[in-house]
Amino acid sequence: MNAAPTPNPATYDQRAEEDPGKVLGIVSLVASLSTFLGFNFLGPVIGIVTGHMARSRSKAAGRADNEMGKWGFILGIVFLALLVLGWLLGISIGLASGLAALLV
């Protein structure tokens, strides 16, 4: 009477200990860095949202802080702030040049 073979417990334990926010952390970092590929507004917003979700899931599971999620979150905020600053600078230069043209 041989019992049915059991699955390898080492691979099961290794999979069970994986960080639940790991994939979202990678998505966050890639989305934030996609700003350089032309996704100027959408990439940082997705990076901020998924970075926050990754860090929350990692903390809820009792893991250490999710580094990729943290950097995706930070870079998303920085790139979005630079985008808004660029928009404001472009609008102000346009308004100033329009007013200067009226005065001449």
PDB file of C-alpha atoms in Angstrom:
ATOM      1  CA  MET A   1       0.000   0.000   0.000  1.00  0.00           C
ATOM      2  CA  ASN A   2       1.903   2.935  -1.265  1.00  0.00           C
ATOM      3  CA  ALA A   3       0.465   6.338  -0.543  1.00  0.00           C
ATOM      4  CA  ALA A   4       0.119   8.885  -3.294  1.00  0.00           C
ATOM      5  CA  PRO A   5       3.229  11.039  -3.672  1.00  0.00           C
ATOM      6  CA  THR A   6       2.986  14.402  -1.977  1.00  0.00           C
ATOM      7  CA  PRO A   7       4.087  17.602  -3.688  1.00  0.00           C
ATOM      8  CA  ASN A   8       7.505  18.902  -2.821  1.00  0.00           C
ATOM      9  CA  PRO A   9       6.962  20.904   0.391  1.00  0.00           C
ATOM     10  CA  ALA A  10      10.048  23.066  -0.214  1.00  0.00           C
ATOM     11  CA  THR A  11       8.592  24.646  -3.342  1.00  0.00           C
ATOM     12  CA  TYR A  12       5.227  25.145  -1.648  1.00  0.00           C
ATOM     13  CA  ASP A  13       6.792  26.874   1.364  1.00  0.00           C
ATOM     14  CA  GLN A  14       8.958  29.051  -0.856  1.00  0.00           C
ATOM     15  CA  ARG A  15       5.924  30.173  -2.877  1.00  0.00           C
ATOM     16  CA  ALA A  16       3.883  30.804   0.275  1.00  0.00           C
ATOM     17  CA  GLU A  17       6.559  33.133   1.680  1.00  0.00           C
ATOM     18  CA  GLU A  18       6.664  35.355  -1.414  1.00  0.00           C
ATOM     19  CA  ASP A  19       5.827  39.017  -0.896  1.00  0.00           C
ATOM     20  CA  PRO A  20       2.222  39.719  -2.016  1.00  0.00           C
ATOM     21  CA  GLY A  21       3.143  43.236  -3.173  1.00  0.00           C
ATOM     22  CA  LYS A  22       6.147  42.171  -5.248  1.00  0.00           C
ATOM     23  CA  VAL A  23       4.445  42.189  -8.655  1.00  0.00           C
ATOM     24  CA  LEU A  24       2.681  45.485  -7.989  1.00  0.00           C
ATOM     25  CA  GLY A  25       6.006  47.000  -6.949  1.00  0.00           C
ATOM     26  CA  ILE A  26       7.548  46.016 -10.269  1.00  0.00           C
ATOM     27  CA  VAL A  27       4.515  47.371 -12.164  1.00  0.00           C
ATOM     28  CA  SER A  28       4.802  50.629 -10.211  1.00  0.00           C
ATOM     29  CA  LEU A  29       8.459  51.155 -11.028  1.00  0.00           C
ATOM     30  CA  VAL A  30       8.031  50.265 -14.707  1.00  0.00           C
ATOM     31  CA  ALA A  31       4.973  52.511 -15.033  1.00  0.00           C
ATOM     32  CA  SER A  32       6.771  55.456 -13.445  1.00  0.00           C
ATOM     33  CA  LEU A  33       9.798  54.980 -15.673  1.00  0.00           C
ATOM     34  CA  SER A  34       7.542  54.755 -18.739  1.00  0.00           C
ATOM     35  CA  THR A  35       7.492  58.548 -18.572  1.00  0.00           C
ATOM     36  CA  PHE A  36      10.660  58.434 -20.675  1.00  0.00           C
ATOM     37  CA  LEU A  37       8.818  56.449 -23.353  1.00  0.00           C
ATOM     38  CA  GLY A  38       6.146  59.092 -23.840  1.00  0.00           C
ATOM     39  CA  PHE A  39       3.530  58.152 -21.247  1.00  0.00           C
ATOM     40  CA  ASN A  40       3.904  61.542 -19.607  1.00  0.00           C
ATOM     41  CA  PHE A  41       0.708  61.656 -17.570  1.00  0.00           C
ATOM     42  CA  LEU A  42      -0.578  58.097 -17.455  1.00  0.00           C
ATOM     43  CA  GLY A  43       2.694  56.425 -16.398  1.00  0.00           C
ATOM     44  CA  PRO A  44       3.302  58.415 -13.200  1.00  0.00           C
ATOM     45  CA  VAL A  45      -0.351  58.174 -12.130  1.00  0.00           C
ATOM     46  CA  ILE A  46      -0.315  54.385 -12.518  1.00  0.00           C
ATOM     47  CA  GLY A  47       3.066  54.293 -10.730  1.00  0.00           C
ATOM     48  CA  ILE A  48       1.709  56.246  -7.769  1.00  0.00           C
ATOM     49  CA  VAL A  49      -1.428  54.127  -7.411  1.00  0.00           C
ATOM     50  CA  THR A  50       0.255  50.728  -7.808  1.00  0.00           C
ATOM     51  CA  GLY A  51       3.200  51.775  -5.625  1.00  0.00           C
ATOM     52  CA  HIS A  52       0.847  52.648  -2.804  1.00  0.00           C
ATOM     53  CA  MET A  53      -1.036  49.367  -3.267  1.00  0.00           C
ATOM     54  CA  ALA A  54       2.218  47.357  -3.285  1.00  0.00           C
ATOM     55  CA  ARG A  55       3.460  48.954  -0.087  1.00  0.00           C
ATOM     56  CA  SER A  56       0.086  48.443   1.622  1.00  0.00           C
ATOM     57  CA  ARG A  57      -0.049  44.754   0.676  1.00  0.00           C
ATOM     58  CA  SER A  58       3.509  44.167   1.833  1.00  0.00           C
ATOM     59  CA  LYS A  59       2.884  45.860   5.178  1.00  0.00           C
ATOM     60  CA  ALA A  60      -0.399  43.962   5.657  1.00  0.00           C
ATOM     61  CA  ALA A  61       1.468  40.685   5.144  1.00  0.00           C
ATOM     62  CA  GLY A  62       3.999  41.691   7.795  1.00  0.00           C
ATOM     63  CA  ARG A  63       6.834  42.103   5.294  1.00  0.00           C
ATOM     64  CA  ALA A  64       9.480  44.764   5.131  1.00  0.00           C
ATOM     65  CA  ASP A  65       8.799  47.880   3.110  1.00  0.00           C
ATOM     66  CA  ASN A  66       8.453  47.155  -0.616  1.00  0.00           C
ATOM     67  CA  GLU A  67      11.453  48.950  -2.143  1.00  0.00           C
ATOM     68  CA  MET A  68      10.285  48.815  -5.767  1.00  0.00           C
ATOM     69  CA  GLY A  69       6.839  50.033  -4.777  1.00  0.00           C
ATOM     70  CA  LYS A  70       8.391  52.832  -2.744  1.00  0.00           C
ATOM     71  CA  TRP A  71      10.607  54.000  -5.613  1.00  0.00           C
ATOM     72  CA  GLY A  72       7.775  53.703  -8.125  1.00  0.00           C
ATOM     73  CA  PHE A  73       5.638  55.841  -5.819  1.00  0.00           C
ATOM     74  CA  ILE A  74       8.368  58.468  -5.273  1.00  0.00           C
ATOM     75  CA  LEU A  75       9.369  58.672  -8.941  1.00  0.00           C
ATOM     76  CA  GLY A  76       5.730  58.873  -9.977  1.00  0.00           C
ATOM     77  CA  ILE A  77       5.208  61.881  -7.714  1.00  0.00           C
ATOM     78  CA  VAL A  78       8.425  63.553  -8.934  1.00  0.00           C
ATOM     79  CA  PHE A  79       7.649  63.022 -12.624  1.00  0.00           C
ATOM     80  CA  LEU A  80       4.057  64.187 -12.201  1.00  0.00           C
ATOM     81  CA  ALA A  81       5.233  67.318 -10.356  1.00  0.00           C
ATOM     82  CA  LEU A  82       7.751  68.065 -13.121  1.00  0.00           C
ATOM     83  CA  LEU A  83       5.023  67.614 -15.716  1.00  0.00           C
ATOM     84  CA  VAL A  84       2.714  70.052 -13.931  1.00  0.00           C
ATOM     85  CA  LEU A  85       5.585  72.503 -13.469  1.00  0.00           C
ATOM     86  CA  GLY A  86       6.343  72.308 -17.194  1.00  0.00           C
ATOM     87  CA  TRP A  87       2.706  72.936 -18.057  1.00  0.00           C
ATOM     88  CA  LEU A  88       2.563  75.948 -15.755  1.00  0.00           C
ATOM     89  CA  LEU A  89       5.808  77.317 -17.151  1.00  0.00           C
ATOM     90  CA  GLY A  90       4.571  76.904 -20.720  1.00  0.00           C
ATOM     91  CA  ILE A  91       1.271  78.601 -19.943  1.00  0.00           C
ATOM     92  CA  SER A  92       2.961  81.508 -18.152  1.00  0.00           C
ATOM     93  CA  ILE A  93       5.448  82.045 -21.001  1.00  0.00           C
ATOM     94  CA  GLY A  94       2.566  81.965 -23.488  1.00  0.00           C
ATOM     95  CA  LEU A  95       0.604  84.512 -21.482  1.00  0.00           C
ATOM     96  CA  ALA A  96       3.633  86.773 -21.031  1.00  0.00           C
ATOM     97  CA  SER A  97       4.451  86.709 -24.733  1.00  0.00           C
ATOM     98  CA  GLY A  98       0.814  87.398 -25.616  1.00  0.00           C
ATOM     99  CA  LEU A  99       0.727  90.390 -23.288  1.00  0.00           C
ATOM    100  CA  ALA A 100       4.042  91.634 -24.660  1.00  0.00           C
ATOM    101  CA  ALA A 101       2.660  91.429 -28.201  1.00  0.00           C
ATOM    102  CA  LEU A 102      -0.326  93.549 -27.143  1.00  0.00           C
ATOM    103  CA  LEU A 103       1.945  96.247 -25.683  1.00  0.00           C
ATOM    104  CA  VAL A 104       4.108  96.602 -28.783  1.00  0.00           C
TER     105      VAL A 104
END
